[in-house]
Amino acid sequence: MTFIINDGVAIPCSCRKVREAEDILKKSGISEKFRNKRFDNFDYSVDMILMDAYKKASDYVKFFNEIENDRGNSIMFLGQVGSGKTHLSLAICNELMDSGVGVVYMGYRDVITRLKQNIMDEVYYNNVMNRYKNARVLLIDDLFKGRISHSDVNIIFEIVNHRYFNNLPVIVSCEKKVSELIDIDEAIGSRIVEMCGDYICEIRGKKLNYRMRG
């Protein structure tokens, strides 16, 4: 129970926020390993590009409540493998969840594969798609990773288009450049770019792959 009844009035009990936080985390699909991706353990000392991306990510969290319902309410990290895109994306998600904002994690390749395998199961397909289409905040991790088919594009368009027209924020990590996203599908690429506005972070350079350091 999350309310106490006092003289006919429902008063939130002290455990309510704890249970709400636990519920947000459970529904997020973010593993315990990913919960450890935080701003305070992200190393941006290697290059100014990383420092700029870190600042945009932290600013996004800082101003999220102000921009959530605006057109430019999303953020995208573009760059090579190991550049910290996923770390910063998850740092944002963890901060938002800690403040009571519901976030859903979508690992692009795994989700796309499962959806295509079950595309004839209408109930399954619609349930999964609605989860990603209607989440308060959606993280799409490694967008368009690997070989891309028409089915992949159609599924992502359905999700992005719904969120675009309903002003629902997305957090995107992707190895592609903006021009490459547009080439894959202009409707998807242009919508994401518009949704992100000033929050587009390009992280590229030989020394930026943290997996190869030390």
Coordinates of C-alpha atoms in Angstrom, one line a residue:
M1 CA 0.0 0.0 0.0
T2 CA 1.3 3.4 -0.9
F3 CA -1.3 5.6 0.8
I4 CA -2.5 6.0 4.4
I5 CA -6.2 6.8 5.0
N6 CA -6.6 9.5 7.6
D7 CA -10.2 10.7 8.3
G8 CA -11.2 9.7 4.8
V9 CA -8.2 11.5 3.2
A10 CA -5.6 9.5 1.3
I11 CA -2.1 10.6 2.4
P12 CA 1.0 9.3 0.6
C13 CA 3.0 7.1 2.9
S14 CA 6.8 7.5 3.4
C15 CA 7.5 4.4 1.2
R16 CA 5.6 5.7 -1.8
K17 CA 8.5 7.4 -3.5
V18 CA 10.8 4.4 -2.9
R19 CA 8.2 2.0 -4.5
E20 CA 7.7 4.4 -7.4
A21 CA 11.5 4.5 -8.0
E22 CA 11.7 0.7 -7.8
D23 CA 8.8 0.4 -10.3
I24 CA 10.5 2.9 -12.7
L25 CA 13.7 0.9 -12.5
K26 CA 11.9 -2.5 -13.0
K27 CA 10.1 -1.2 -16.1
S28 CA 13.2 0.5 -17.6
G29 CA 14.9 -2.7 -18.9
I30 CA 18.2 -1.2 -17.7
S31 CA 20.4 -3.9 -16.1
E32 CA 22.3 -3.5 -12.8
K33 CA 25.6 -3.2 -14.8
F34 CA 24.2 -0.3 -16.8
R35 CA 22.9 1.3 -13.6
N36 CA 26.6 1.9 -12.8
K37 CA 27.0 4.2 -15.8
R38 CA 27.1 7.6 -14.1
F39 CA 28.3 11.1 -14.8
D40 CA 30.8 10.9 -12.0
N41 CA 32.6 7.9 -13.5
F42 CA 32.8 9.2 -17.0
D43 CA 36.3 10.2 -18.0
Y44 CA 36.2 13.3 -20.2
S45 CA 39.8 14.3 -19.6
V46 CA 41.2 12.8 -22.8
D47 CA 39.8 15.4 -25.2
M48 CA 37.6 18.5 -25.4
I49 CA 35.2 16.6 -27.6
L50 CA 34.4 14.3 -24.7
M51 CA 34.1 17.3 -22.3
D52 CA 31.7 19.0 -24.7
A53 CA 29.6 15.9 -24.9
Y54 CA 29.6 15.5 -21.1
K55 CA 28.5 19.1 -20.7
K56 CA 25.6 18.7 -23.2
A57 CA 24.5 15.5 -21.4
S58 CA 24.6 17.1 -18.0
D59 CA 22.8 20.2 -19.3
Y60 CA 20.1 18.0 -20.8
V61 CA 19.4 16.5 -17.4
K62 CA 19.5 19.9 -15.7
F63 CA 17.0 21.4 -18.1
F64 CA 14.9 18.3 -18.8
N65 CA 11.8 19.5 -16.9
E66 CA 11.8 22.7 -18.8
I67 CA 12.2 21.2 -22.3
E68 CA 10.3 17.9 -21.9
N69 CA 7.2 19.1 -23.8
D70 CA 9.1 21.2 -26.4
R71 CA 10.1 20.1 -29.9
G72 CA 13.8 20.0 -28.9
N73 CA 13.4 17.6 -26.0
S74 CA 15.7 14.9 -27.1
I75 CA 19.5 14.2 -27.3
M76 CA 21.7 12.1 -29.6
F77 CA 25.3 10.9 -29.3
L78 CA 27.0 10.0 -32.6
G79 CA 30.5 8.4 -32.8
Q80 CA 32.7 5.4 -33.1
V81 CA 32.7 2.3 -31.0
G82 CA 34.0 2.9 -27.4
S83 CA 33.7 6.7 -27.5
G84 CA 31.3 6.8 -24.5
K85 CA 28.0 7.2 -26.3
T86 CA 26.2 4.6 -24.3
H87 CA 27.8 5.6 -21.1
L88 CA 26.6 9.2 -21.4
S89 CA 23.1 8.0 -22.6
L90 CA 22.8 5.8 -19.6
A91 CA 24.1 8.4 -17.2
I92 CA 21.2 10.6 -18.4
C93 CA 18.7 7.8 -17.9
N94 CA 20.0 7.0 -14.4
E95 CA 19.8 10.6 -13.4
L96 CA 16.3 11.0 -14.8
M97 CA 15.1 7.8 -13.1
D98 CA 16.6 8.9 -9.8
S99 CA 14.4 12.0 -10.0
G100 CA 11.3 9.9 -10.8
V101 CA 11.2 10.1 -14.6
G102 CA 10.3 6.9 -16.3
V103 CA 12.8 5.7 -18.9
V104 CA 12.7 2.6 -21.1
Y105 CA 15.9 1.1 -22.6
M106 CA 15.8 -0.3 -26.2
G107 CA 18.9 -2.1 -27.3
Y108 CA 18.3 -1.7 -31.0
R109 CA 19.7 -4.9 -32.5
D110 CA 18.2 -7.3 -30.0
V111 CA 14.8 -5.6 -30.0
I112 CA 14.6 -5.4 -33.8
T113 CA 15.5 -9.1 -34.1
R114 CA 12.9 -10.2 -31.6
L115 CA 10.2 -8.0 -33.3
K116 CA 10.9 -9.4 -36.7
Q117 CA 10.9 -13.0 -35.4
N118 CA 7.4 -12.3 -33.8
I119 CA 5.9 -10.0 -36.4
M120 CA 3.1 -12.4 -37.1
D121 CA 2.1 -12.4 -33.5
E122 CA 0.0 -9.3 -33.4
V123 CA -0.5 -9.2 -29.6
Y124 CA 3.2 -9.5 -28.9
Y125 CA 4.2 -7.1 -31.6
N126 CA 1.8 -4.4 -30.5
N127 CA 2.6 -4.8 -26.8
V128 CA 6.3 -4.4 -27.5
M129 CA 5.9 -1.5 -29.9
N130 CA 3.5 0.3 -27.6
R131 CA 6.1 0.1 -24.8
Y132 CA 8.7 1.9 -26.9
K133 CA 6.3 4.2 -28.6
N134 CA 4.7 5.5 -25.4
A135 CA 7.5 5.5 -22.8
R136 CA 7.9 8.8 -21.1
V137 CA 11.6 8.8 -22.2
L138 CA 13.0 6.2 -24.7
L139 CA 16.7 5.3 -25.0
I140 CA 17.5 3.7 -28.4
D141 CA 21.0 2.3 -28.0
D142 CA 23.2 1.6 -31.1
L143 CA 20.6 2.7 -33.6
F144 CA 21.1 1.1 -37.0
K145 CA 23.9 -1.1 -35.8
G146 CA 24.8 -3.9 -38.3
R147 CA 23.0 -4.7 -41.5
I148 CA 19.9 -2.7 -42.1
S149 CA 16.8 -4.1 -43.8
H150 CA 13.6 -2.4 -44.9
S151 CA 11.8 -4.1 -42.0
D152 CA 14.3 -2.5 -39.6
V153 CA 13.7 0.9 -41.1
N154 CA 9.9 0.5 -41.0
I155 CA 9.9 -0.6 -37.3
I156 CA 12.1 2.4 -36.3
F157 CA 10.0 4.8 -38.3
E158 CA 6.9 3.6 -36.5
I159 CA 8.4 4.3 -33.1
V160 CA 10.2 7.6 -34.0
N161 CA 7.2 9.0 -35.9
H162 CA 4.8 8.3 -33.0
R163 CA 7.2 9.9 -30.6
Y164 CA 7.8 12.9 -32.9
F165 CA 4.1 13.7 -33.3
N166 CA 3.5 13.3 -29.5
N167 CA 6.5 15.3 -28.3
L168 CA 8.0 12.3 -26.5
P169 CA 11.7 12.5 -25.8
V170 CA 14.3 10.1 -27.2
I171 CA 17.9 9.5 -26.2
V172 CA 19.8 8.0 -29.1
S173 CA 23.3 6.5 -29.4
C174 CA 24.5 5.7 -32.9
E175 CA 27.7 5.1 -34.8
K176 CA 26.4 6.8 -37.9
K177 CA 26.9 10.4 -38.9
V178 CA 23.9 12.7 -39.3
S179 CA 24.3 12.5 -43.1
E180 CA 24.3 8.7 -42.9
L181 CA 21.1 8.7 -40.9
I182 CA 19.4 10.8 -43.5
D183 CA 20.7 8.5 -46.2
I184 CA 19.3 5.5 -44.5
D185 CA 15.9 7.1 -44.2
E186 CA 15.3 10.8 -44.6
A187 CA 12.0 10.8 -42.5
I188 CA 13.6 9.1 -39.6
G189 CA 16.9 11.1 -39.7
S190 CA 15.2 14.5 -40.1
R191 CA 12.7 13.8 -37.3
I192 CA 15.4 12.8 -34.8
V193 CA 17.6 15.8 -35.8
E194 CA 14.7 18.1 -35.3
M195 CA 13.8 16.5 -32.0
C196 CA 17.3 16.9 -30.7
G197 CA 17.9 20.5 -31.8
D198 CA 21.0 21.7 -30.0
Y199 CA 21.6 18.4 -28.2
I200 CA 23.5 16.6 -31.0
C201 CA 26.9 15.3 -29.9
E202 CA 29.5 14.1 -32.4
I203 CA 32.2 12.0 -30.6
R204 CA 34.9 11.0 -33.1
G205 CA 38.7 10.8 -33.1
K206 CA 41.5 8.1 -32.8
K207 CA 42.2 8.7 -29.2
L208 CA 38.5 8.7 -28.1
N209 CA 38.1 4.9 -27.9
Y210 CA 38.2 4.4 -24.2
R211 CA 38.3 0.6 -24.6
M212 CA 41.7 0.9 -26.2
R213 CA 43.3 3.2 -23.6
G214 CA 46.0 2.0 -21.3

